[in-house]
PDB file of C-alpha atoms in Angstrom:
ATOM      1  CA  MET A   1      44.715  -6.713 -50.486  1.00 51.00           C
ATOM      2  CA  LYS A   2      40.951  -7.442 -51.042  1.00 50.00           C
ATOM      3  CA  LYS A   3      41.105  -9.924 -48.185  1.00 51.00           C
ATOM      4  CA  LEU A   4      42.615  -7.380 -45.858  1.00 44.00           C
ATOM      5  CA  ILE A   5      40.071  -4.801 -46.692  1.00 48.00           C
ATOM      6  CA  PHE A   6      37.280  -7.354 -46.205  1.00 45.00           C
ATOM      7  CA  VAL A   7      38.697  -8.476 -42.808  1.00 44.00           C
ATOM      8  CA  PHE A   8      39.111  -4.821 -41.763  1.00 48.00           C
ATOM      9  CA  ALA A   9      35.410  -3.941 -42.751  1.00 48.00           C
ATOM     10  CA  LEU A  10      34.227  -7.133 -40.873  1.00 45.00           C
ATOM     11  CA  VAL A  11      36.158  -6.094 -37.797  1.00 47.00           C
ATOM     12  CA  LEU A  12      34.547  -2.535 -37.921  1.00 47.00           C
ATOM     13  CA  VAL A  13      31.046  -3.941 -38.356  1.00 47.00           C
ATOM     14  CA  SER A  14      31.457  -6.393 -35.491  1.00 50.00           C
ATOM     15  CA  CYS A  15      32.883  -3.763 -33.152  1.00 53.00           C
ATOM     16  CA  GLY A  16      30.236  -1.238 -33.984  1.00 50.00           C
ATOM     17  CA  ARG A  17      27.365  -3.489 -32.779  1.00 51.00           C
ATOM     18  CA  GLU A  18      26.328  -2.957 -29.250  1.00 52.00           C
ATOM     19  CA  LYS A  19      24.716  -5.695 -27.280  1.00 48.00           C
ATOM     20  CA  LYS A  20      21.368  -4.416 -25.981  1.00 48.00           C
ATOM     21  CA  GLU A  21      20.237  -5.803 -22.798  1.00 53.00           C
ATOM     22  CA  VAL A  22      16.563  -6.722 -22.682  1.00 50.00           C
ATOM     23  CA  GLN A  23      15.108  -5.979 -19.392  1.00 53.00           C
ATOM     24  CA  ALA A  24      11.960  -7.687 -18.320  1.00 50.00           C
ATOM     25  CA  PRO A  25       9.245  -5.240 -17.275  1.00 55.00           C
ATOM     26  CA  VAL A  26       8.806  -4.910 -13.576  1.00 65.00           C
ATOM     27  CA  ASN A  27       5.379  -5.977 -12.390  1.00 84.00           C
ATOM     28  CA  ASP A  28       4.137  -3.958  -9.500  1.00 91.00           C
ATOM     29  CA  LYS A  29       3.054  -5.970  -6.498  1.00 95.00           C
ATOM     30  CA  PHE A  30       1.928  -3.745  -3.767  1.00 97.00           C
ATOM     31  CA  SER A  31       0.928  -4.759  -0.217  1.00 97.00           C
ATOM     32  CA  ILE A  32      -0.324  -2.825   2.720  1.00 98.00           C
ATOM     33  CA  VAL A  33       0.689  -4.102   6.178  1.00 98.00           C
ATOM     34  CA  LEU A  34      -1.343  -2.945   9.216  1.00 98.00           C
ATOM     35  CA  GLU A  35      -0.046  -3.551  12.777  1.00 97.00           C
ATOM     36  CA  ALA A  36      -3.075  -3.498  14.967  1.00 97.00           C
ATOM     37  CA  VAL A  37      -4.862  -5.018  17.909  1.00 97.00           C
ATOM     38  CA  TYR A  38      -8.324  -6.306  17.022  1.00 97.00           C
ATOM     39  CA  GLN A  39     -10.077  -7.660  20.205  1.00 97.00           C
ATOM     40  CA  PHE A  40     -12.877  -9.129  18.180  1.00 98.00           C
ATOM     41  CA  ASP A  41     -13.216 -10.870  14.802  1.00 98.00           C
ATOM     42  CA  ASP A  42     -13.713  -8.318  12.146  1.00 98.00           C
ATOM     43  CA  SER A  43     -13.420  -7.414   8.549  1.00 97.00           C
ATOM     44  CA  LEU A  44     -11.637  -4.640   6.646  1.00 96.00           C
ATOM     45  CA  SER A  45     -12.313  -3.194   3.188  1.00 97.00           C
ATOM     46  CA  VAL A  46      -9.660  -1.541   1.101  1.00 98.00           C
ATOM     47  CA  VAL A  47     -10.460   0.703  -1.800  1.00 98.00           C
ATOM     48  CA  ILE A  48      -7.592   1.721  -4.158  1.00 98.00           C
ATOM     49  CA  LYS A  49      -6.996   4.607  -6.293  1.00 97.00           C
ATOM     50  CA  LYS A  50      -5.591   3.668  -9.615  1.00 95.00           C
ATOM     51  CA  ASP A  51      -5.224   5.442 -12.948  1.00 94.00           C
ATOM     52  CA  GLY A  52      -6.404   8.610 -11.175  1.00 95.00           C
ATOM     53  CA  TYR A  53      -9.732   7.101 -10.058  1.00 97.00           C
ATOM     54  CA  TRP A  54     -11.074   5.433  -6.871  1.00 98.00           C
ATOM     55  CA  ASP A  55     -12.087   1.822  -7.636  1.00 97.00           C
ATOM     56  CA  TYR A  56     -15.160   1.595  -5.494  1.00 97.00           C
ATOM     57  CA  GLU A  57     -16.640  -1.303  -7.456  1.00 97.00           C
ATOM     58  CA  ASN A  58     -13.808  -3.586  -6.545  1.00 96.00           C
ATOM     59  CA  PRO A  59     -12.995  -3.335  -2.819  1.00 97.00           C
ATOM     60  CA  ILE A  60     -10.469  -5.691  -1.372  1.00 98.00           C
ATOM     61  CA  PRO A  61     -11.992  -7.483   1.673  1.00 97.00           C
ATOM     62  CA  VAL A  62      -9.874  -8.788   4.545  1.00 97.00           C
ATOM     63  CA  SER A  63     -10.956 -10.930   7.423  1.00 97.00           C
ATOM     64  CA  VAL A  64      -9.339 -10.426  10.810  1.00 98.00           C
ATOM     65  CA  LYS A  65      -9.274 -12.926  13.660  1.00 98.00           C
ATOM     66  CA  GLY A  66      -9.655 -11.088  17.001  1.00 97.00           C
ATOM     67  CA  GLN A  67      -6.952 -11.496  19.722  1.00 96.00           C
ATOM     68  CA  GLU A  68      -5.476  -9.507  22.477  1.00 95.00           C
ATOM     69  CA  MET A  69      -1.897  -9.313  20.899  1.00 97.00           C
ATOM     70  CA  ILE A  70      -0.741  -7.001  18.054  1.00 97.00           C
ATOM     71  CA  GLN A  71      -0.890  -8.737  14.745  1.00 97.00           C
ATOM     72  CA  LYS A  72       0.298  -7.995  11.214  1.00 97.00           C
ATOM     73  CA  ILE A  73      -2.522  -7.837   8.641  1.00 98.00           C
ATOM     74  CA  THR A  74      -1.339  -7.896   5.060  1.00 97.00           C
ATOM     75  CA  VAL A  75      -3.607  -6.609   2.354  1.00 98.00           C
ATOM     76  CA  ALA A  76      -2.332  -7.726  -1.113  1.00 97.00           C
ATOM     77  CA  ILE A  77      -3.129  -5.387  -4.015  1.00 96.00           C
ATOM     78  CA  PRO A  78      -3.802  -7.095  -7.376  1.00 94.00           C
ATOM     79  CA  GLU A  79      -0.502  -7.507  -9.412  1.00 92.00           C
ATOM     80  CA  GLN A  80       0.240  -5.098 -12.133  1.00 90.00           C
ATOM     81  CA  VAL A  81      -1.931  -2.377 -10.454  1.00 93.00           C
ATOM     82  CA  TYR A  82      -0.004   0.723  -9.532  1.00 95.00           C
ATOM     83  CA  LEU A  83      -1.249   1.861  -6.213  1.00 96.00           C
ATOM     84  CA  GLU A  84      -1.702   5.708  -6.142  1.00 97.00           C
ATOM     85  CA  ASN A  85      -3.645   5.939  -2.828  1.00 98.00           C
ATOM     86  CA  PHE A  86      -6.053   3.923  -0.722  1.00 98.00           C
ATOM     87  CA  GLN A  87      -8.721   4.176   1.914  1.00 98.00           C
ATOM     88  CA  ILE A  88      -9.556   1.538   4.494  1.00 98.00           C
ATOM     89  CA  THR A  89     -12.750   0.756   6.365  1.00 97.00           C
ATOM     90  CA  LEU A  90     -11.034  -0.433   9.568  1.00 97.00           C
ATOM     91  CA  SER A  91     -13.990  -2.159  11.201  1.00 97.00           C
ATOM     92  CA  THR A  92     -17.378  -3.344  10.487  1.00 96.00           C
ATOM     93  CA  ASN A  93     -17.971  -5.186  13.899  1.00 97.00           C
ATOM     94  CA  LYS A  94     -19.936  -2.743  16.122  1.00 96.00           C
ATOM     95  CA  GLU A  95     -18.638  -4.657  19.213  1.00 97.00           C
ATOM     96  CA  GLN A  96     -15.142  -3.358  18.375  1.00 97.00           C
ATOM     97  CA  LYS A  97     -15.042  -0.165  20.568  1.00 96.00           C
ATOM     98  CA  HIS A  98     -11.363   0.550  20.219  1.00 96.00           C
ATOM     99  CA  LEU A  99      -8.540  -0.021  17.757  1.00 96.00           C
ATOM    100  CA  ASP A 100      -4.919   0.059  18.623  1.00 96.00           C
ATOM    101  CA  LEU A 101      -3.345   0.686  15.128  1.00 96.00           C
ATOM    102  CA  LYS A 102       0.442   0.869  15.605  1.00 95.00           C
ATOM    103  CA  GLY A 103       1.517   1.002  12.088  1.00 97.00           C
ATOM    104  CA  VAL A 104       0.700   1.085   8.443  1.00 97.00           C
ATOM    105  CA  THR A 105       3.452   0.133   5.940  1.00 98.00           C
ATOM    106  CA  VAL A 106       3.180   0.147   2.093  1.00 98.00           C
ATOM    107  CA  LEU A 107       5.452  -2.133   0.097  1.00 97.00           C
ATOM    108  CA  ASN A 108       6.013  -2.506  -3.556  1.00 96.00           C
ATOM    109  CA  ASN A 109       7.750  -5.709  -4.639  1.00 95.00           C
ATOM    110  CA  GLU A 110       8.901  -6.108  -1.043  1.00 93.00           C
ATOM    111  CA  LYS A 111      10.612  -2.646  -1.053  1.00 96.00           C
ATOM    112  CA  VAL A 112       9.295  -0.240   1.603  1.00 97.00           C
ATOM    113  CA  MET A 113       7.566   2.803   0.036  1.00 97.00           C
ATOM    114  CA  LEU A 114       6.107   4.089   3.318  1.00 97.00           C
ATOM    115  CA  GLU A 115       7.581   2.955   6.606  1.00 96.00           C
ATOM    116  CA  GLY A 116       4.698   3.682   9.030  1.00 95.00           C
ATOM    117  CA  SER A 117       5.434   1.632  12.127  1.00 94.00           C
ATOM    118  CA  ALA A 118       5.377   3.293  15.561  1.00 93.00           C
ATOM    119  CA  LEU A 119       2.528   5.674  14.548  1.00 92.00           C
ATOM    120  CA  LYS A 120       4.764   7.237  11.798  1.00 95.00           C
ATOM    121  CA  TYR A 121       1.885   6.684   9.375  1.00 97.00           C
ATOM    122  CA  VAL A 122      -0.368   9.402  10.992  1.00 95.00           C
ATOM    123  CA  PRO A 123       0.714  12.400   8.871  1.00 96.00           C
ATOM    124  CA  TYR A 124      -0.132  10.423   5.749  1.00 98.00           C
ATOM    125  CA  PHE A 125      -3.806   9.807   6.475  1.00 97.00           C
ATOM    126  CA  ASN A 126      -7.030  11.565   7.324  1.00 96.00           C
ATOM    127  CA  ALA A 127      -9.436   9.673   9.695  1.00 95.00           C
ATOM    128  CA  ASN A 128     -13.109   9.872   9.075  1.00 95.00           C
ATOM    129  CA  SER A 129     -15.773  10.760  11.699  1.00 93.00           C
ATOM    130  CA  GLY A 130     -15.851   7.069  12.846  1.00 96.00           C
ATOM    131  CA  MET A 131     -12.376   7.304  14.461  1.00 95.00           C
ATOM    132  CA  LYS A 132     -11.484   9.464  17.359  1.00 95.00           C
ATOM    133  CA  TRP A 133      -8.010   9.550  18.869  1.00 93.00           C
ATOM    134  CA  ASP A 134      -7.790   8.731  22.558  1.00 94.00           C
ATOM    135  CA  GLU A 135      -4.615  10.526  23.684  1.00 91.00           C
ATOM    136  CA  LYS A 136      -4.617   8.974  27.159  1.00 93.00           C
ATOM    137  CA  MET A 137      -4.780   5.384  25.952  1.00 91.00           C
ATOM    138  CA  MET A 138      -2.959   5.960  22.737  1.00 90.00           C
ATOM    139  CA  ARG A 139      -5.536   4.231  20.598  1.00 92.00           C
ATOM    140  CA  ASN A 140      -8.595   5.011  18.369  1.00 95.00           C
ATOM    141  CA  ASP A 141     -12.134   4.934  19.808  1.00 96.00           C
ATOM    142  CA  LEU A 142     -14.453   3.670  17.114  1.00 97.00           C
ATOM    143  CA  SER A 143     -17.942   4.959  16.395  1.00 96.00           C
ATOM    144  CA  PHE A 144     -20.456   3.422  14.033  1.00 95.00           C
ATOM    145  CA  ASP A 145     -23.133   6.089  14.558  1.00 92.00           C
ATOM    146  CA  GLY A 146     -21.813   8.483  11.919  1.00 86.00           C
ATOM    147  CA  ASP A 147     -22.200   8.558   8.082  1.00 84.00           C
ATOM    148  CA  TYR A 148     -19.258   6.189   7.670  1.00 89.00           C
ATOM    149  CA  PRO A 149     -17.910   3.125   9.373  1.00 94.00           C
ATOM    150  CA  PRO A 150     -14.410   3.814  11.147  1.00 97.00           C
ATOM    151  CA  GLY A 151     -11.670   4.339   8.567  1.00 97.00           C
ATOM    152  CA  PHE A 152      -9.177   6.531   7.005  1.00 97.00           C
ATOM    153  CA  VAL A 153      -7.889   7.701   3.554  1.00 98.00           C
ATOM    154  CA  GLY A 154      -4.419   8.620   2.319  1.00 98.00           C
ATOM    155  CA  ASN A 155      -3.997  12.282   1.810  1.00 97.00           C
ATOM    156  CA  GLU A 156      -1.798  14.244  -0.604  1.00 97.00           C
ATOM    157  CA  GLN A 157       1.365  13.412   1.326  1.00 97.00           C
ATOM    158  CA  LEU A 158       0.822   9.656   0.876  1.00 98.00           C
ATOM    159  CA  GLU A 159       0.139  10.240  -2.822  1.00 97.00           C
ATOM    160  CA  SER A 160       3.351  12.112  -3.215  1.00 96.00           C
ATOM    161  CA  VAL A 161       5.173   9.205  -1.699  1.00 96.00           C
ATOM    162  CA  LEU A 162       3.552   6.549  -3.846  1.00 96.00           C
ATOM    163  CA  MET A 163       3.767   8.557  -7.085  1.00 91.00           C
ATOM    164  CA  ASN A 164       7.547   9.101  -6.779  1.00 84.00           C
TER     165      ASN A 164
END
């Protein structure tokens, strides 16, 4: 009888244990993909907002090779940094008079967070005084005479997409 009680107790204890699956933490790996025509060699600078603050001390530089065709320019955000928002200086080359920016897409771990191709990105960004939209040519005219080089910053709509 003692053996039967022991076996019964052992079965109860064994069945009561749940296997807990240990999940590895997901490391954020954001990237920003621009689809644009840069006629001349240029450089971009991306400043990200993380932990509620703009990180102006660590801009992410990107070199662009000029060409007549549209190209995809990928900006890799440092791993394990959660991207809350970003701003981009789109050109530092004063010879660049126009920029044909077709798309801005944001990915996290290869998953699309903002699908901004075919100008769908426009509602999510505010351009600065260095960019003026040319409706006829469907491109941005660039000006380096203002307070800021041509660029844009994500607005509240972008933050709401990235923070969800």
